[in-house]
């Protein structure tokens, strides 16, 4: 057997993690050296260096992110894989921000970890660039992306990798999965973060008004056009334009959009002078655009313009482990909006909600939490408090009806009636 040529260092204060990784790497004929602290790694680097470093984020003394920063300063060619049990967007972005080669949330599949080490080592030996730094400006404001499920970790990785770029992105996924939150995160963690983020749901605007909404119009362009108006493209100049439900865009506007993407210029409705614009496009759809292209209802050339990088927003049924954390977050938000105490869920209710298929995905779950905050009579929510839609429809084809304003109106009526249900 050939002598192993790969030399991997592992830094983690968890002895069991070090042991498992060391054994797995040795079994794969990879030499492993373990350290309990980042300071031990820094000391060892004075006389030797690894092909790849795996390090935890949170360790006693110097933490993994400080170690990562020093590695980037003094040994930028060594790939660093960040391990963390805190598998949220913040941790992922911080890892990539520091220059991590990859982000590995715990618990991880040991075979995948070994393969990741091999890939990092191979890339280094082949002298390929492994710089996937990010320059995330700040945490997401005005919204949260929550998730520890593997499907959400892929989303976090994509946001981290794209954070130095203004490339066009297509977000796919069912309705209610949080595609706009992903778009906002891509904008917030990008070079355009300080510029406008403009969102437009193309399915929500009547087709006869959509052209003016996108491109603006000149005074007198049509009846009622009493003044010049800038469209969403101009409003997003320098920043990001998020086009939701792009699959519903009329064919004639698809042609205009394609021209803007290709040339960076357009004409306002009724205008004769070209308008230059620099806006990053992030599009989203719940439809299968490939099928729409085959049917002839969506331009193939526009599809390829938009489908540069694709991110899939997973349905809630594929990330059930995230439901308890989402429930806790949404119940807290609803209580803060109403200025009431946070509702708690009985174990039976919690188990029941986690078992649902949630046809409306995260949006339906959030509306359920708002409904319970308003309508549940006691502090602890029991099965009798649940909406009949959840109790009666196993397949949950109908999302809870009624918007937040209506729920608040019901709450106000109850308060005026002395709290009677």
XYZ file of C-alpha atoms in Angstrom, residues 19-338:
320
model
C -11.493 10.578 17.537
C -14.181 9.843 14.958
C -12.593 12.052 12.305
C -9.099 10.728 12.942
C -10.229 7.097 12.649
C -12.250 7.776 9.506
C -9.374 9.598 7.816
C -6.858 6.914 8.769
C -9.202 4.281 7.349
C -9.154 6.274 4.109
C -5.322 6.275 4.150
C -5.152 9.922 5.139
C -2.769 11.061 7.864
C -4.519 13.005 10.621
C -3.141 15.096 13.474
C -5.452 16.306 16.229
C -5.446 19.462 18.361
C -7.689 20.438 21.255
C -7.314 24.204 20.831
C -6.628 26.755 18.114
C -3.576 27.949 20.033
C -2.035 24.486 19.672
C -2.565 24.698 15.913
C -0.921 28.120 15.726
C 2.040 26.820 17.679
C 2.420 23.767 15.428
C 2.301 25.954 12.310
C 5.694 27.382 13.249
C 7.384 24.147 12.198
C 4.912 22.365 9.905
C 1.717 22.841 7.965
C -1.188 20.629 6.867
C -2.712 20.073 3.474
C -6.129 20.813 4.956
C -7.319 22.123 8.327
C -10.651 21.151 9.881
C -11.543 23.392 12.799
C -14.521 23.978 15.038
C -15.768 27.562 15.426
C -16.256 27.670 19.188
C -13.319 26.451 21.265
C -11.759 27.565 24.560
C -9.289 30.412 24.104
C -8.771 31.414 20.499
C -11.882 30.502 18.529
C -12.058 28.969 15.087
C -12.871 32.204 13.282
C -9.784 33.926 14.701
C -7.753 30.891 13.666
C -9.299 31.091 10.204
C -8.347 34.772 9.932
C -4.740 34.038 10.883
C -4.616 31.168 8.400
C -5.795 33.519 5.651
C -3.126 36.040 6.598
C -0.195 33.664 7.009
C -1.158 30.484 5.100
C -3.768 31.533 2.522
C -3.128 28.504 0.327
C -4.224 25.999 3.008
C -7.928 25.112 2.693
C -9.804 25.511 5.981
C -13.034 23.611 6.620
C -15.176 25.117 9.370
C -17.171 22.748 11.586
C -19.961 24.050 13.792
C -22.984 22.860 15.724
C -24.498 26.334 15.271
C -25.815 25.609 11.773
C -27.533 28.881 10.929
C -27.062 31.453 8.191
C -24.964 33.664 10.467
C -22.436 30.883 11.079
C -22.299 29.966 7.401
C -21.726 33.535 6.254
C -19.120 34.183 8.958
C -17.264 31.053 7.874
C -17.172 32.080 4.230
C -16.490 35.684 5.237
C -13.295 34.514 6.873
C -12.271 32.609 3.755
C -13.348 29.070 4.615
C -13.050 26.469 1.873
C -16.230 24.837 3.099
C -18.733 24.932 5.941
C -19.575 21.614 7.663
C -22.554 21.701 10.065
C -22.681 19.142 12.874
C -23.802 16.406 12.953
C -22.264 15.505 9.605
C -22.024 12.349 7.543
C -18.534 10.993 8.126
C -18.169 9.712 4.559
C -19.111 13.123 3.197
C -16.571 14.724 5.535
C -13.808 12.438 4.264
C -14.742 13.160 0.657
C -14.738 16.889 1.399
C -11.225 16.626 2.858
C -10.052 14.770 -0.230
C -11.540 17.413 -2.504
C -9.890 20.243 -0.554
C -6.545 18.467 -0.565
C -6.780 17.669 -4.261
C -7.560 21.262 -5.153
C -4.612 22.506 -3.155
C -2.213 20.044 -4.732
C -3.471 21.012 -8.170
C -2.843 24.681 -7.268
C -6.400 25.647 -7.995
C -7.978 28.689 -6.433
C -9.970 27.920 -3.325
C -10.724 31.507 -2.409
C -14.467 31.647 -1.735
C -14.334 34.541 0.703
C -17.445 36.548 1.299
C -17.806 40.181 2.237
C -21.115 39.945 4.026
C -21.864 43.428 5.298
C -24.256 42.554 8.105
C -26.881 40.141 9.311
C -30.191 39.971 7.512
C -32.439 42.808 8.575
C -36.206 42.735 8.410
C -36.411 38.953 8.089
C -34.933 35.699 9.226
C -33.916 32.552 7.441
C -34.083 29.743 9.957
C -32.999 26.172 9.419
C -30.620 23.449 10.472
C -31.891 20.827 8.032
C -29.420 19.740 5.327
C -31.579 21.281 2.595
C -31.356 24.684 4.285
C -27.628 24.322 4.847
C -27.256 24.068 1.074
C -29.108 27.378 0.773
C -26.800 28.971 3.363
C -23.736 27.711 1.499
C -25.018 29.148 -1.756
C -25.613 32.557 -0.157
C -22.093 32.475 1.245
C -20.472 31.520 -2.049
C -22.374 34.156 -4.000
C -21.728 37.010 -1.599
C -18.858 38.473 -3.658
C -20.889 38.381 -6.831
C -23.701 40.269 -8.542
C -24.519 37.355 -10.818
C -28.110 36.622 -11.846
C -29.841 34.031 -9.648
C -33.003 31.979 -10.170
C -34.742 30.785 -6.993
C -37.146 27.878 -7.374
C -39.529 26.349 -4.873
C -43.134 25.922 -3.893
C -45.265 28.847 -2.782
C -44.676 29.860 0.815
C -41.151 28.462 1.147
C -39.459 31.837 1.658
C -38.013 32.617 -1.761
C -38.129 36.376 -1.145
C -36.212 35.948 2.121
C -33.496 34.127 0.199
C -33.438 36.936 -2.355
C -33.086 39.531 0.410
C -30.266 37.519 1.963
C -28.451 37.349 -1.373
C -28.760 41.132 -1.638
C -27.769 41.834 1.973
C -24.667 39.662 1.665
C -23.473 41.143 -1.623
C -21.434 44.108 -2.891
C -24.780 45.871 -3.527
C -25.965 45.603 0.071
C -26.111 49.378 0.623
C -28.130 49.945 -2.547
C -31.897 49.430 -3.029
C -33.611 46.047 -2.957
C -36.766 46.351 -5.056
C -39.281 43.495 -5.211
C -42.062 42.982 -7.737
C -44.510 40.076 -7.922
C -45.249 39.869 -11.629
C -48.316 37.708 -11.002
C -49.891 40.358 -8.765
C -49.864 43.163 -11.350
C -52.429 43.235 -14.198
C -50.675 42.557 -17.494
C -51.728 45.919 -18.943
C -49.992 47.728 -16.060
C -46.932 45.533 -15.691
C -44.921 47.216 -18.453
C -45.271 50.633 -16.824
C -44.551 49.121 -13.413
C -41.289 47.633 -14.647
C -40.011 50.309 -17.011
C -41.835 53.459 -15.926
C -43.579 55.895 -18.249
C -43.336 59.398 -19.632
C -45.867 62.125 -18.997
C -48.805 61.702 -21.359
C -47.828 58.157 -22.363
C -51.395 56.993 -21.728
C -54.605 58.194 -20.126
C -53.865 59.054 -16.518
C -50.099 59.444 -17.013
C -49.982 62.980 -15.633
C -46.280 62.889 -14.770
C -43.123 60.984 -15.571
C -42.718 57.920 -13.363
C -39.677 55.752 -12.762
C -40.264 52.016 -12.961
C -38.869 49.270 -10.768
C -35.766 48.898 -12.923
C -34.742 52.518 -12.359
C -35.641 52.297 -8.678
C -33.279 49.318 -8.374
C -30.402 50.999 -10.224
C -27.156 50.026 -8.495
C -28.969 47.483 -6.371
C -31.102 44.383 -6.838
C -34.415 43.836 -8.621
C -36.309 40.781 -7.372
C -38.858 39.489 -9.880
C -41.147 37.029 -8.121
C -43.292 34.557 -10.063
C -41.335 35.225 -13.235
C -43.127 32.343 -14.946
C -46.303 34.436 -15.070
C -44.719 37.264 -17.053
C -46.556 37.944 -20.351
C -44.695 36.963 -23.527
C -44.308 40.522 -24.832
C -42.674 41.643 -21.585
C -40.362 38.630 -21.619
C -38.899 40.059 -24.825
C -38.364 43.479 -23.240
C -36.811 41.927 -20.131
C -34.439 39.879 -22.267
C -33.281 43.035 -24.044
C -32.608 44.813 -20.755
C -30.596 41.859 -19.461
C -28.570 41.765 -22.664
C -28.020 45.495 -23.215
C -28.575 47.184 -19.850
C -30.858 49.790 -21.436
C -34.587 50.243 -21.989
C -37.190 52.856 -22.918
C -39.903 54.094 -20.605
C -43.437 53.611 -21.891
C -44.001 56.507 -24.295
C -40.320 57.427 -24.174
C -37.813 57.932 -26.998
C -34.548 58.183 -25.069
C -32.756 55.074 -23.798
C -32.378 54.696 -20.039
C -29.264 52.941 -18.760
C -29.625 50.781 -15.684
C -27.341 48.589 -13.584
C -29.519 46.266 -11.551
C -28.803 42.751 -10.415
C -31.673 40.425 -11.300
C -32.882 37.756 -8.908
C -35.919 35.893 -10.221
C -38.136 33.357 -8.492
C -40.861 30.948 -9.489
C -42.925 28.084 -8.114
C -43.381 26.744 -11.639
C -41.225 24.442 -13.747
C -39.721 26.877 -16.233
C -38.289 24.075 -18.360
C -41.822 22.782 -18.911
C -43.052 26.286 -19.717
C -40.272 26.577 -22.305
C -41.362 23.282 -23.893
C -44.953 24.517 -24.027
C -43.839 27.749 -25.659
C -45.155 30.013 -22.896
C -41.703 31.079 -21.680
C -38.810 32.204 -23.864
C -35.928 29.750 -23.924
C -33.331 32.493 -24.355
C -34.735 34.376 -21.345
C -34.712 31.174 -19.320
C -31.007 30.712 -20.003
C -30.338 34.373 -19.118
C -32.027 33.894 -15.743
C -30.846 30.363 -15.004
C -27.202 31.273 -14.423
C -27.169 30.163 -10.789
C -30.122 28.270 -9.339
C -31.042 27.979 -5.670
C -33.839 25.664 -4.566
C -35.962 26.723 -1.603
C -37.032 23.437 0.027
C -40.626 22.717 1.075
C -41.330 22.415 4.780
C -42.020 18.671 4.515
C -38.362 18.190 3.551
C -37.126 20.027 6.655
C -39.414 18.808 9.441
C -36.621 19.082 11.995
C -36.811 22.867 11.576
C -40.501 23.057 12.524
C -40.012 23.333 16.339
C -37.613 26.268 15.919
C -39.897 27.910 13.360
C -42.887 27.515 15.686
C -40.972 29.124 18.533
C -39.867 32.015 16.321
C -43.270 32.696 14.767
C -45.088 32.518 18.115
C -42.608 35.033 19.526
C -43.053 37.387 16.575
C -46.849 37.225 16.782
C -46.767 37.950 20.518
C -44.472 40.934 19.978
C -46.796 42.376 17.328
C -49.816 42.022 19.615
